Tab-separated table of N, CA, C and O in Angstrom:
chain	number	residue	atom	x	y	z
O	7	MET	N	-9.001	-86.181	8.604
O	7	MET	CA	-10.319	-85.459	8.451
O	7	MET	C	-11.286	-86.368	7.844
O	7	MET	O	-12.367	-86.463	8.316
O	8	ARG	N	-10.938	-86.984	6.641
O	8	ARG	CA	-11.974	-87.678	5.976
O	8	ARG	C	-12.313	-89.060	6.949
O	8	ARG	O	-13.600	-89.208	7.031
O	9	ALA	N	-11.320	-89.672	7.647
O	9	ALA	CA	-11.876	-90.702	8.410
O	9	ALA	C	-12.825	-90.285	9.554
O	9	ALA	O	-13.590	-90.947	9.953
O	10	THR	N	-12.453	-89.138	10.119
O	10	THR	CA	-13.209	-88.662	11.202
O	10	THR	C	-14.547	-88.354	10.719
O	10	THR	O	-15.679	-88.613	11.378
O	11	ARG	N	-14.729	-87.657	9.540
O	11	ARG	CA	-16.092	-87.462	9.097
O	11	ARG	C	-16.815	-88.590	8.764
O	11	ARG	O	-18.087	-88.680	9.018
O	12	ALA	N	-16.129	-89.674	8.389
O	12	ALA	CA	-16.916	-90.886	8.132
O	12	ALA	C	-17.147	-91.791	9.246
O	12	ALA	O	-18.021	-92.611	9.197
O	13	ALA	N	-16.608	-91.462	10.391
O	13	ALA	CA	-16.796	-92.240	11.687
O	13	ALA	C	-18.148	-92.024	12.223
O	13	ALA	O	-18.623	-90.751	12.477
O	14	THR	N	-18.816	-92.979	12.801
O	14	THR	CA	-20.026	-92.770	13.655
O	14	THR	C	-19.486	-92.306	15.024
O	14	THR	O	-18.472	-92.386	15.420
O	15	GLU	N	-20.507	-91.840	15.746
O	15	GLU	CA	-20.314	-91.545	17.076
O	15	GLU	C	-19.756	-92.791	17.909
O	15	GLU	O	-18.914	-92.623	18.735
O	16	ASP	N	-20.396	-93.937	17.790
O	16	ASP	CA	-19.996	-95.027	18.456
O	16	ASP	C	-18.542	-95.424	18.048
O	16	ASP	O	-17.760	-96.017	18.858
O	17	GLU	N	-18.124	-95.301	16.876
O	17	GLU	CA	-16.821	-95.569	16.468
O	17	GLU	C	-15.830	-94.690	16.985
O	17	GLU	O	-14.722	-95.000	17.445
O	18	LEU	N	-16.120	-93.380	17.035
O	18	LEU	CA	-15.288	-92.397	17.642
O	18	LEU	C	-15.166	-92.744	19.274
O	18	LEU	O	-13.920	-92.792	19.740
O	19	VAL	N	-16.195	-92.925	19.862
O	19	VAL	CA	-16.149	-93.379	21.334
O	19	VAL	C	-15.205	-94.671	21.426
O	19	VAL	O	-14.385	-94.826	22.334
O	20	ALA	N	-15.451	-95.713	20.624
O	20	ALA	CA	-14.750	-97.035	20.610
O	20	ALA	C	-13.184	-96.703	20.606
O	20	ALA	O	-12.359	-97.374	21.188
O	21	GLN	N	-12.870	-95.706	19.688
O	21	GLN	CA	-11.517	-95.454	19.419
O	21	GLN	C	-10.799	-94.798	20.606
O	21	GLN	O	-9.617	-94.967	20.896
O	22	THR	N	-11.523	-94.100	21.206
O	22	THR	CA	-11.147	-93.372	22.640
O	22	THR	C	-10.898	-94.184	23.827
O	22	THR	O	-10.033	-93.922	24.525
O	23	ARG	N	-11.773	-95.295	23.932
O	23	ARG	CA	-11.719	-96.177	25.178
O	23	ARG	C	-10.413	-96.732	25.537
O	23	ARG	O	-9.953	-96.624	26.619
O	24	PRO	N	-9.644	-97.288	24.681
O	24	PRO	CA	-8.246	-97.907	24.948
O	24	PRO	C	-7.345	-96.668	25.400
O	24	PRO	O	-6.579	-96.948	26.400
O	25	ARG	N	-7.416	-95.594	24.831
O	25	ARG	CA	-6.646	-94.443	25.276
O	25	ARG	C	-6.930	-94.027	26.683
O	25	ARG	O	-6.142	-93.834	27.595
O	26	LEU	N	-8.267	-93.957	26.983
O	26	LEU	CA	-8.837	-93.568	28.262
O	26	LEU	C	-8.324	-94.641	29.360
O	26	LEU	O	-8.085	-94.271	30.339
O	27	ALA	N	-8.615	-95.953	28.997
O	27	ALA	CA	-8.232	-97.035	29.945
O	27	ALA	C	-6.751	-96.829	30.409
O	27	ALA	O	-6.492	-97.066	31.464
O	28	SER	N	-5.848	-96.533	29.432
O	28	SER	CA	-4.429	-96.318	29.725
O	28	SER	C	-4.326	-95.188	30.708
O	28	SER	O	-3.534	-95.386	31.710
O	29	LEU	N	-4.892	-94.106	30.377
O	29	LEU	CA	-4.832	-92.851	31.393
O	29	LEU	C	-5.348	-93.244	32.631
O	29	LEU	O	-4.768	-93.015	33.655
O	30	MET	N	-6.572	-93.835	32.730
O	30	MET	CA	-7.113	-94.309	33.900
O	30	MET	C	-6.343	-95.084	34.784
O	30	MET	O	-6.257	-95.123	36.022
O	31	ALA	N	-5.597	-96.128	34.130
O	31	ALA	CA	-4.527	-96.925	34.829
O	31	ALA	C	-3.498	-96.282	35.464
O	31	ALA	O	-2.972	-96.702	36.474
O	32	GLU	N	-3.181	-95.230	35.093
O	32	GLU	CA	-2.192	-94.319	35.543
O	32	GLU	C	-2.687	-93.484	36.641
O	32	GLU	O	-1.779	-92.603	37.279
O	33	GLY	N	-3.872	-93.369	36.921
O	33	GLY	CA	-4.565	-92.635	37.932
O	33	GLY	C	-5.125	-91.390	37.457
O	33	GLY	O	-5.467	-90.469	38.235
O	34	VAL	N	-5.239	-91.100	36.087
O	34	VAL	CA	-5.777	-89.899	35.579
O	34	VAL	C	-7.276	-89.710	35.814
O	34	VAL	O	-8.007	-90.786	35.714
O	35	THR	N	-7.792	-88.698	36.348
O	35	THR	CA	-9.167	-88.587	36.670
O	35	THR	C	-9.861	-87.486	35.863
O	35	THR	O	-11.092	-87.358	35.886
O	36	THR	N	-9.071	-86.743	35.106
O	36	THR	CA	-9.706	-85.635	34.218
O	36	THR	C	-8.983	-85.599	32.876
O	36	THR	O	-7.702	-85.731	33.008
O	37	VAL	N	-9.570	-85.516	31.860
O	37	VAL	CA	-9.066	-85.571	30.581
O	37	VAL	C	-9.769	-84.362	29.766
O	37	VAL	O	-10.946	-83.946	29.886
O	38	GLU	N	-8.980	-83.916	28.644
O	38	GLU	CA	-9.540	-82.958	27.758
O	38	GLU	C	-9.638	-83.641	26.455
O	38	GLU	O	-8.792	-84.363	26.100
O	39	ILE	N	-10.753	-83.574	25.944
O	39	ILE	CA	-11.134	-84.142	24.502
O	39	ILE	C	-11.530	-82.937	23.655
O	39	ILE	O	-12.367	-82.175	23.855
O	40	LYS	N	-10.630	-82.795	22.695
O	40	LYS	CA	-10.857	-81.590	21.620
O	40	LYS	C	-11.478	-82.168	20.279
O	40	LYS	O	-10.982	-83.267	19.885
O	41	SER	N	-12.356	-81.408	19.890
O	41	SER	CA	-12.830	-81.755	18.438
O	41	SER	C	-11.886	-80.965	17.488
O	41	SER	O	-10.781	-80.691	17.964
O	42	GLY	N	-12.276	-80.913	16.346
O	42	GLY	CA	-11.340	-80.184	15.387
O	42	GLY	C	-10.824	-81.002	14.274
O	42	GLY	O	-10.106	-80.571	13.369
O	43	TYR	N	-11.182	-82.365	14.160
O	43	TYR	CA	-10.685	-83.180	13.283
O	43	TYR	C	-11.726	-83.495	12.160
O	43	TYR	O	-11.454	-84.202	11.171
O	44	GLY	N	-12.973	-82.770	12.245
O	44	GLY	CA	-14.059	-83.060	11.219
O	44	GLY	C	-14.030	-81.888	10.411
O	44	GLY	O	-14.398	-81.878	9.225
O	45	LEU	N	-13.863	-80.626	10.982
O	45	LEU	CA	-13.965	-79.416	10.304
O	45	LEU	C	-15.315	-79.250	9.603
O	45	LEU	O	-15.280	-78.492	8.428
O	46	GLU	N	-16.226	-79.695	10.132
O	46	GLU	CA	-17.664	-79.378	9.625
O	46	GLU	C	-18.607	-79.668	10.847
O	46	GLU	O	-18.253	-80.261	11.724
O	47	LEU	N	-19.765	-78.872	10.817
O	47	LEU	CA	-20.593	-78.720	12.066
O	47	LEU	C	-21.124	-80.071	12.609
O	47	LEU	O	-20.867	-80.503	13.760
O	48	GLU	N	-21.431	-81.000	11.657
O	48	GLU	CA	-22.060	-82.177	12.031
O	48	GLU	C	-20.918	-83.125	12.752
O	48	GLU	O	-21.238	-83.701	13.752
O	49	THR	N	-19.695	-83.173	12.028
O	49	THR	CA	-18.773	-84.039	12.801
O	49	THR	C	-18.221	-83.465	14.006
O	49	THR	O	-18.103	-84.147	14.931
O	50	GLU	N	-18.140	-82.057	14.184
O	50	GLU	CA	-17.695	-81.454	15.401
O	50	GLU	C	-18.708	-81.870	16.449
O	50	GLU	O	-18.374	-82.055	17.547
O	51	ALA	N	-20.026	-81.752	16.172
O	51	ALA	CA	-20.985	-82.000	17.105
O	51	ALA	C	-20.954	-83.422	17.563
O	51	ALA	O	-21.190	-83.814	18.829
O	52	ARG	N	-20.688	-84.365	16.671
O	52	ARG	CA	-20.640	-85.715	16.859
O	52	ARG	C	-19.457	-86.055	17.822
O	52	ARG	O	-19.606	-86.828	18.817
O	53	MET	N	-18.364	-85.375	17.667
O	53	MET	CA	-17.216	-85.670	18.473
O	53	MET	C	-17.471	-85.035	19.887
O	53	MET	O	-17.077	-85.775	20.851
O	54	LEU	N	-18.063	-83.935	19.964
O	54	LEU	CA	-18.367	-83.302	21.285
O	54	LEU	C	-19.438	-84.141	22.191
O	54	LEU	O	-19.223	-84.378	23.224
O	55	HIS	N	-20.355	-84.755	21.255
O	55	HIS	CA	-21.263	-85.572	22.095
O	55	HIS	C	-20.771	-86.930	22.437
O	55	HIS	O	-21.010	-87.427	23.493
O	56	GLY	N	-19.789	-87.455	21.522
O	56	GLY	CA	-19.101	-88.721	22.129
O	56	GLY	C	-18.374	-88.379	23.217
O	56	GLY	O	-18.184	-89.368	24.061
O	57	ALA	N	-17.688	-87.244	23.396
O	57	ALA	CA	-16.963	-86.964	24.596
O	57	ALA	C	-17.802	-86.989	25.885
O	57	ALA	O	-17.453	-87.428	26.982
O	58	ARG	N	-19.062	-86.489	25.683
O	58	ARG	CA	-19.980	-86.511	26.772
O	58	ARG	C	-20.399	-87.985	27.239
O	58	ARG	O	-20.531	-88.302	28.289
O	59	ALA	N	-20.521	-88.747	26.143
O	59	ALA	CA	-20.881	-90.242	26.428
O	59	ALA	C	-19.750	-90.870	27.146
O	59	ALA	O	-19.889	-91.751	27.994
O	60	ILE	N	-18.405	-90.526	26.786
O	60	ILE	CA	-17.381	-91.113	27.424
O	60	ILE	C	-17.383	-90.706	28.877
O	60	ILE	O	-17.154	-91.533	29.846
O	61	GLU	N	-17.630	-89.507	29.292
O	61	GLU	CA	-17.682	-88.946	30.610
O	61	GLU	C	-18.819	-89.744	31.448
O	61	GLU	O	-18.573	-90.110	32.444
O	62	SER	N	-19.929	-89.997	30.758
O	62	SER	CA	-21.051	-90.511	31.469
O	62	SER	C	-20.890	-92.021	31.749
O	62	SER	O	-21.353	-92.643	32.705
O	63	ALA	N	-19.973	-92.632	30.880
O	63	ALA	CA	-19.814	-94.050	31.062
O	63	ALA	C	-18.519	-94.389	31.907
O	63	ALA	O	-18.227	-95.694	32.103
O	64	HIS	N	-17.654	-93.509	32.208
O	64	HIS	CA	-16.489	-93.768	32.894
O	64	HIS	C	-16.171	-92.824	34.227
O	64	HIS	O	-16.793	-91.564	34.026
O	65	PRO	N	-15.596	-93.176	35.172
O	65	PRO	CA	-15.287	-92.346	36.368
O	65	PRO	C	-14.208	-91.294	36.121
O	65	PRO	O	-13.329	-91.209	36.724
O	66	VAL	N	-14.420	-90.464	35.083
O	66	VAL	CA	-13.620	-89.454	34.783
O	66	VAL	C	-14.291	-88.018	34.501
O	66	VAL	O	-15.525	-88.219	34.143
O	67	THR	N	-13.744	-86.982	34.608
O	67	THR	CA	-14.247	-85.777	34.255
O	67	THR	C	-13.719	-85.313	32.828
O	67	THR	O	-12.420	-85.514	32.754
O	68	VAL	N	-14.439	-84.985	31.963
O	68	VAL	CA	-14.022	-84.664	30.707
O	68	VAL	C	-14.300	-83.142	30.362
O	68	VAL	O	-15.384	-82.751	30.627
O	69	SER	N	-13.272	-82.502	30.070
O	69	SER	CA	-13.350	-81.079	29.549
O	69	SER	C	-13.222	-81.149	28.118
O	69	SER	O	-12.356	-81.701	27.509
O	70	THR	N	-14.225	-80.662	27.481
O	70	THR	CA	-14.370	-80.449	25.899
O	70	THR	C	-13.789	-79.085	25.482
O	70	THR	O	-14.062	-78.063	26.047
O	71	SER	N	-13.223	-79.123	24.300
O	71	SER	CA	-12.832	-77.975	23.545
O	71	SER	C	-13.034	-78.081	22.070
O	71	SER	O	-12.855	-79.097	21.505
O	72	LEU	N	-13.759	-77.008	21.604
O	72	LEU	CA	-14.125	-77.000	20.183
O	72	LEU	C	-12.777	-76.366	19.460
O	72	LEU	O	-12.392	-75.247	19.692
O	73	LEU	N	-12.086	-77.116	18.641
O	73	LEU	CA	-10.957	-76.690	18.051
O	73	LEU	C	-11.172	-76.728	16.477
O	73	LEU	O	-10.339	-76.856	15.747
O	74	ALA	N	-12.346	-76.217	15.971
O	74	ALA	CA	-12.715	-76.298	14.720
O	74	ALA	C	-11.904	-75.405	13.797
O	74	ALA	O	-11.998	-75.621	12.633
O	75	ALA	N	-11.583	-74.325	14.304
O	75	ALA	CA	-10.806	-73.384	13.487
O	75	ALA	C	-9.341	-73.517	13.403
O	75	ALA	O	-8.708	-72.481	13.074
O	76	HIS	N	-8.818	-74.553	13.948
O	76	HIS	CA	-7.367	-74.722	13.991
O	76	HIS	C	-6.711	-75.118	12.496
O	76	HIS	O	-5.533	-74.914	12.205
O	77	ALA	N	-7.599	-75.539	11.616
O	77	ALA	CA	-7.161	-75.753	10.362
O	77	ALA	C	-8.378	-75.358	9.299
O	77	ALA	O	-9.425	-75.201	9.745
O	78	LEU	N	-7.967	-75.290	8.061
O	78	LEU	CA	-8.967	-74.795	7.124
O	78	LEU	C	-9.472	-76.109	6.221
O	78	LEU	O	-8.564	-76.869	5.601
O	79	PRO	N	-10.662	-76.358	6.317
O	79	PRO	CA	-11.087	-77.572	5.452
O	79	PRO	C	-10.952	-77.279	4.045
O	79	PRO	O	-11.087	-76.155	3.643
O	80	PRO	N	-10.751	-78.397	3.278
O	80	PRO	CA	-10.569	-78.170	1.764
O	80	PRO	C	-11.708	-77.344	1.143
O	80	PRO	O	-11.320	-76.660	0.084
O	81	GLU	N	-12.838	-77.649	1.404
O	81	GLU	CA	-14.046	-76.849	0.801
O	81	GLU	C	-14.020	-75.410	1.085
O	81	GLU	O	-14.817	-74.588	0.435
O	82	PHE	N	-13.136	-74.935	1.921
O	82	PHE	CA	-12.940	-73.442	2.175
O	82	PHE	C	-11.555	-72.895	1.795
O	82	PHE	O	-11.225	-71.948	2.164
O	83	ALA	N	-10.927	-73.661	0.938
O	83	ALA	CA	-9.571	-73.116	0.407
O	83	ALA	C	-9.892	-71.761	-0.192
O	83	ALA	O	-10.706	-71.535	-0.959
O	84	GLY	N	-8.860	-70.917	0.273
O	84	GLY	CA	-8.874	-69.531	-0.106
O	84	GLY	C	-9.966	-68.632	0.442
O	84	GLY	O	-10.113	-67.422	0.116
O	85	ARG	N	-10.741	-69.199	1.342
O	85	ARG	CA	-11.781	-68.488	1.896
O	85	ARG	C	-11.752	-68.700	3.594
O	85	ARG	O	-12.721	-68.789	4.213
O	86	ALA	N	-10.572	-68.480	3.984
O	86	ALA	CA	-10.183	-68.666	5.527
O	86	ALA	C	-11.003	-67.762	6.496
O	86	ALA	O	-11.712	-68.137	7.399
O	87	ASP	N	-11.172	-66.612	6.094
O	87	ASP	CA	-12.016	-65.518	6.875
O	87	ASP	C	-13.509	-65.962	6.865
O	87	ASP	O	-14.054	-65.823	7.936
O	88	GLU	N	-14.089	-66.469	5.839
O	88	GLU	CA	-15.403	-66.923	5.749
O	88	GLU	C	-15.550	-68.168	6.735
O	88	GLU	O	-16.584	-68.228	7.354
O	89	TYR	N	-14.516	-69.070	6.641
O	89	TYR	CA	-14.717	-70.336	7.559
O	89	TYR	C	-14.549	-69.871	9.052
O	89	TYR	O	-15.402	-70.259	9.878
O	90	VAL	N	-13.695	-69.015	9.385
O	90	VAL	CA	-13.627	-68.617	10.711
O	90	VAL	C	-14.800	-67.872	11.379
O	90	VAL	O	-15.305	-67.971	12.334
O	91	ASP	N	-15.431	-67.038	10.524
O	91	ASP	CA	-16.604	-66.302	10.699
O	91	ASP	C	-17.741	-67.323	10.992
O	91	ASP	O	-18.433	-67.259	11.992
O	92	LEU	N	-17.799	-68.388	10.126
O	92	LEU	CA	-18.856	-69.288	10.206
O	92	LEU	C	-18.795	-70.063	11.509
O	92	LEU	O	-19.776	-70.366	12.288
O	93	VAL	N	-17.642	-70.458	11.879
O	93	VAL	CA	-17.382	-71.203	13.146
O	93	VAL	C	-17.578	-70.247	14.238
O	93	VAL	O	-18.282	-70.825	15.282
O	94	GLY	N	-17.165	-69.138	14.290
O	94	GLY	CA	-17.291	-68.212	15.524
O	94	GLY	C	-18.881	-67.738	15.696
O	94	GLY	O	-19.287	-67.585	16.714
O	95	ARG	N	-19.460	-67.333	14.446
O	95	ARG	CA	-20.883	-66.861	14.629
O	95	ARG	C	-21.968	-67.980	14.725
O	95	ARG	O	-23.021	-67.600	15.213
O	96	GLN	N	-21.655	-69.039	14.042
O	96	GLN	CA	-22.733	-70.099	13.945
O	96	GLN	C	-22.470	-71.311	14.772
O	96	GLN	O	-23.275	-71.690	15.577
O	97	TRP	N	-21.347	-71.832	14.472
O	97	TRP	CA	-21.014	-73.189	15.065
O	97	TRP	C	-20.918	-72.998	16.573
O	97	TRP	O	-21.498	-73.792	17.403
O	98	LEU	N	-20.121	-72.122	17.002
O	98	LEU	CA	-19.790	-71.987	18.448
O	98	LEU	C	-21.010	-71.863	19.355
O	98	LEU	O	-21.182	-72.565	20.239
O	99	PRO	N	-21.785	-70.926	18.969
O	99	PRO	CA	-23.026	-70.785	19.742
O	99	PRO	C	-24.010	-72.031	19.692
O	99	PRO	O	-24.417	-72.297	20.792
O	100	ARG	N	-24.140	-72.633	18.511
O	100	ARG	CA	-24.933	-73.759	18.454
O	100	ARG	C	-24.433	-74.974	19.376
O	100	ARG	O	-24.959	-75.570	20.116
O	101	LEU	N	-23.130	-75.189	19.133
O	101	LEU	CA	-22.521	-76.377	19.884
O	101	LEU	C	-22.413	-75.983	21.349
O	101	LEU	O	-22.678	-76.925	22.116
O	102	ALA	N	-22.155	-74.859	21.736
O	102	ALA	CA	-22.155	-74.499	23.157
O	102	ALA	C	-23.452	-74.730	23.757
O	102	ALA	O	-23.548	-75.288	24.796
O	103	GLN	N	-24.561	-74.374	23.102
O	103	GLN	CA	-25.939	-74.581	23.800
O	103	GLN	C	-26.277	-75.994	23.710
O	103	GLN	O	-26.723	-76.470	24.806
O	104	ALA	N	-25.905	-76.811	22.659
O	104	ALA	CA	-26.306	-78.099	22.513
O	104	ALA	C	-25.481	-79.077	23.569
O	104	ALA	O	-25.936	-80.075	24.048
O	105	ASN	N	-24.250	-78.730	23.917
O	105	ASN	CA	-23.320	-79.403	24.809
O	105	ASN	C	-23.421	-78.867	26.290
O	105	ASN	O	-22.521	-79.267	26.901
O	106	GLY	N	-24.082	-77.956	26.499
O	106	GLY	CA	-24.158	-77.442	27.976
O	106	GLY	C	-22.792	-76.863	28.320
O	106	GLY	O	-22.233	-77.122	29.363
O	107	ALA	N	-22.290	-75.999	27.408
O	107	ALA	CA	-20.855	-75.492	27.576
O	107	ALA	C	-20.849	-74.770	28.875
O	107	ALA	O	-21.599	-73.964	29.282
O	108	ARG	N	-19.738	-74.767	29.519
O	108	ARG	CA	-19.092	-74.029	30.640
O	108	ARG	C	-18.306	-73.106	30.337
O	108	ARG	O	-17.346	-73.414	29.745
O	109	GLN	N	-18.630	-71.905	30.715
O	109	GLN	CA	-17.769	-70.790	30.178
O	109	GLN	C	-16.584	-70.827	31.156
O	109	GLN	O	-16.621	-70.992	32.283
O	110	ARG	N	-15.419	-70.846	30.611
O	110	ARG	CA	-14.028	-70.800	31.217
O	110	ARG	C	-13.408	-69.476	31.240
O	110	ARG	O	-13.440	-68.792	30.207
O	111	ARG	N	-12.939	-68.983	32.313
O	111	ARG	CA	-12.024	-67.851	32.250
O	111	ARG	C	-10.597	-68.065	32.081
O	111	ARG	O	-10.097	-68.999	32.794
O	112	THR	N	-10.025	-67.277	31.298
O	112	THR	CA	-8.631	-67.461	31.210
O	112	THR	C	-7.844	-66.668	32.127
O	112	THR	O	-8.451	-65.851	32.932
O	113	GLY	N	-6.578	-66.616	32.272
O	113	GLY	CA	-5.742	-65.914	33.100
O	113	GLY	C	-5.851	-64.496	32.955
O	113	GLY	O	-5.832	-63.631	33.763
O	114	ALA	N	-6.253	-63.992	31.585
O	114	ALA	CA	-6.359	-62.669	31.258
O	114	ALA	C	-7.547	-62.198	32.004
O	114	ALA	O	-8.569	-62.621	31.879
O	115	GLY	N	-7.504	-61.036	32.618
O	115	GLY	CA	-8.492	-60.370	33.361
O	115	GLY	C	-8.859	-60.888	34.679
O	115	GLY	O	-9.867	-60.387	35.270
O	116	ARG	N	-8.269	-61.917	35.127
O	116	ARG	CA	-8.361	-62.518	36.471
O	116	ARG	C	-7.950	-61.576	37.516
O	116	ARG	O	-7.026	-60.966	37.437
O	117	ARG	N	-8.757	-61.568	38.592
O	117	ARG	CA	-8.263	-60.642	39.817
O	117	ARG	C	-8.054	-61.496	41.030
O	117	ARG	O	-8.727	-62.420	41.405
Protein backbone atom coordinates (compact mmCIF):
# COMPACT_ATOMS: atom_id res chain seq x y z
CA MET A 1 0.00 0.00 0.00
CA ARG A 2 2.75 2.48 0.91
CA ALA A 3 4.65 1.78 -2.32
CA THR A 4 1.51 2.19 -4.40
CA ARG A 5 0.64 5.46 -2.70
CA ALA A 6 4.16 6.73 -3.35
CA ALA A 7 4.23 5.70 -7.03
CA THR A 8 3.46 8.13 -9.81
CA GLU A 9 1.06 7.18 -12.56
CA ASP A 10 4.01 6.77 -14.94
CA GLU A 11 5.67 4.38 -12.48
CA LEU A 12 2.49 2.33 -12.10
CA VAL A 13 2.11 2.11 -15.88
CA ALA A 14 5.78 1.16 -16.30
CA GLN A 15 5.37 -1.66 -13.78
CA THR A 16 2.38 -2.95 -15.71
CA ARG A 17 3.98 -3.02 -19.17
CA PRO A 18 6.14 -6.18 -18.74
CA ARG A 19 3.16 -8.13 -17.36
CA LEU A 20 0.99 -6.92 -20.20
CA ALA A 21 3.65 -7.79 -22.78
CA SER A 22 3.78 -11.35 -21.45
CA LEU A 23 0.01 -11.66 -21.63
CA MET A 24 -0.14 -10.21 -25.13
CA ALA A 25 2.58 -12.64 -26.27
CA GLU A 26 0.22 -15.44 -25.23
CA GLY A 27 -2.58 -13.95 -27.32
CA VAL A 28 -4.51 -12.19 -24.57
CA THR A 29 -6.61 -9.32 -25.93
CA THR A 30 -8.58 -8.32 -22.81
CA VAL A 31 -7.28 -7.75 -19.29
CA GLU A 32 -8.81 -6.63 -16.03
CA ILE A 33 -6.92 -4.07 -13.99
CA LYS A 34 -8.10 -3.62 -10.42
CA SER A 35 -7.33 -0.77 -8.13
CA GLY A 36 -7.41 -1.25 -4.38
CA TYR A 37 -3.78 -1.08 -3.42
CA GLY A 38 -3.77 2.58 -2.44
CA LEU A 39 -6.84 2.72 -0.25
CA GLU A 40 -7.14 6.48 -0.65
CA LEU A 41 -9.04 8.42 -3.31
CA GLU A 42 -6.06 10.03 -5.03
CA THR A 43 -4.17 6.76 -5.41
CA GLU A 44 -7.21 4.81 -6.56
CA ALA A 45 -7.85 7.50 -9.20
CA ARG A 46 -4.21 7.37 -10.31
CA MET A 47 -4.37 3.60 -10.70
CA LEU A 48 -7.58 3.70 -12.73
CA HIS A 49 -6.28 6.53 -14.93
CA GLY A 50 -3.10 4.55 -15.51
CA ALA A 51 -5.18 1.59 -16.63
CA ARG A 52 -6.86 3.79 -19.24
CA ALA A 53 -3.40 4.95 -20.39
CA ILE A 54 -2.38 1.31 -20.80
CA GLU A 55 -5.48 0.65 -22.89
CA SER A 56 -4.88 3.62 -25.16
CA ALA A 57 -1.23 2.69 -25.74
CA HIS A 58 -1.68 -1.03 -26.45
CA PRO A 59 -3.93 -3.19 -28.63
CA VAL A 60 -5.89 -4.58 -25.68
CA THR A 61 -9.21 -3.97 -24.04
CA VAL A 62 -8.87 -3.05 -20.37
CA SER A 63 -11.69 -3.66 -17.95
CA THR A 64 -11.18 -1.72 -14.73
CA SER A 65 -12.54 -2.50 -11.27
CA LEU A 66 -12.48 -0.30 -8.19
CA LEU A 67 -11.46 -2.59 -5.33
CA ALA A 68 -10.89 0.10 -2.72
CA ALA A 69 -13.03 -1.55 -0.06
CA HIS A 70 -11.34 -4.95 -0.05
CA ALA A 71 -9.09 -3.92 2.84
CA LEU A 72 -9.11 -1.31 5.58
CA PRO A 73 -6.43 1.39 5.40
CA PRO A 74 -4.52 1.96 8.63
CA GLU A 75 -5.89 5.47 9.07
CA PHE A 76 -9.40 3.94 9.38
CA ALA A 77 -8.48 1.30 11.97
CA GLY A 78 -11.56 0.56 14.06
CA ARG A 79 -13.77 2.55 11.69
CA ALA A 80 -14.52 0.07 8.91
CA ASP A 81 -18.13 1.20 8.48
CA GLU A 82 -17.02 4.80 8.02
CA TYR A 83 -14.48 3.76 5.37
CA VAL A 84 -16.91 1.60 3.42
CA ASP A 85 -19.46 4.42 3.53
CA LEU A 86 -16.84 6.87 2.22
CA VAL A 87 -15.90 4.57 -0.65
CA GLY A 88 -19.49 3.84 -1.61
CA ARG A 89 -20.99 7.28 -1.25
CA GLN A 90 -18.13 9.54 -2.35
CA TRP A 91 -15.32 7.73 -4.12
CA LEU A 92 -17.35 5.39 -6.29
CA PRO A 93 -19.52 8.10 -7.87
CA ARG A 94 -16.55 10.43 -8.41
CA LEU A 95 -14.31 7.77 -9.89
CA ALA A 96 -17.07 6.34 -12.05
CA GLN A 97 -17.76 9.76 -13.53
CA ALA A 98 -14.08 10.63 -13.98
CA ASN A 99 -13.27 7.31 -15.65
CA GLY A 100 -16.33 7.01 -17.86
CA ALA A 101 -17.48 3.89 -16.03
CA ARG A 102 -19.57 1.42 -17.92
CA GLN A 103 -22.20 -0.19 -15.79
CA ARG A 104 -21.98 -3.96 -15.80
CA ARG A 105 -24.81 -6.28 -15.04
CA THR A 106 -24.14 -9.33 -12.98
CA GLY A 107 -25.84 -12.65 -13.46
CA ALA A 108 -28.34 -11.76 -10.75
CA GLY A 109 -31.48 -10.37 -12.28
CA ARG A 110 -30.57 -11.23 -15.87
CA ARG A 111 -33.33 -12.57 -18.02
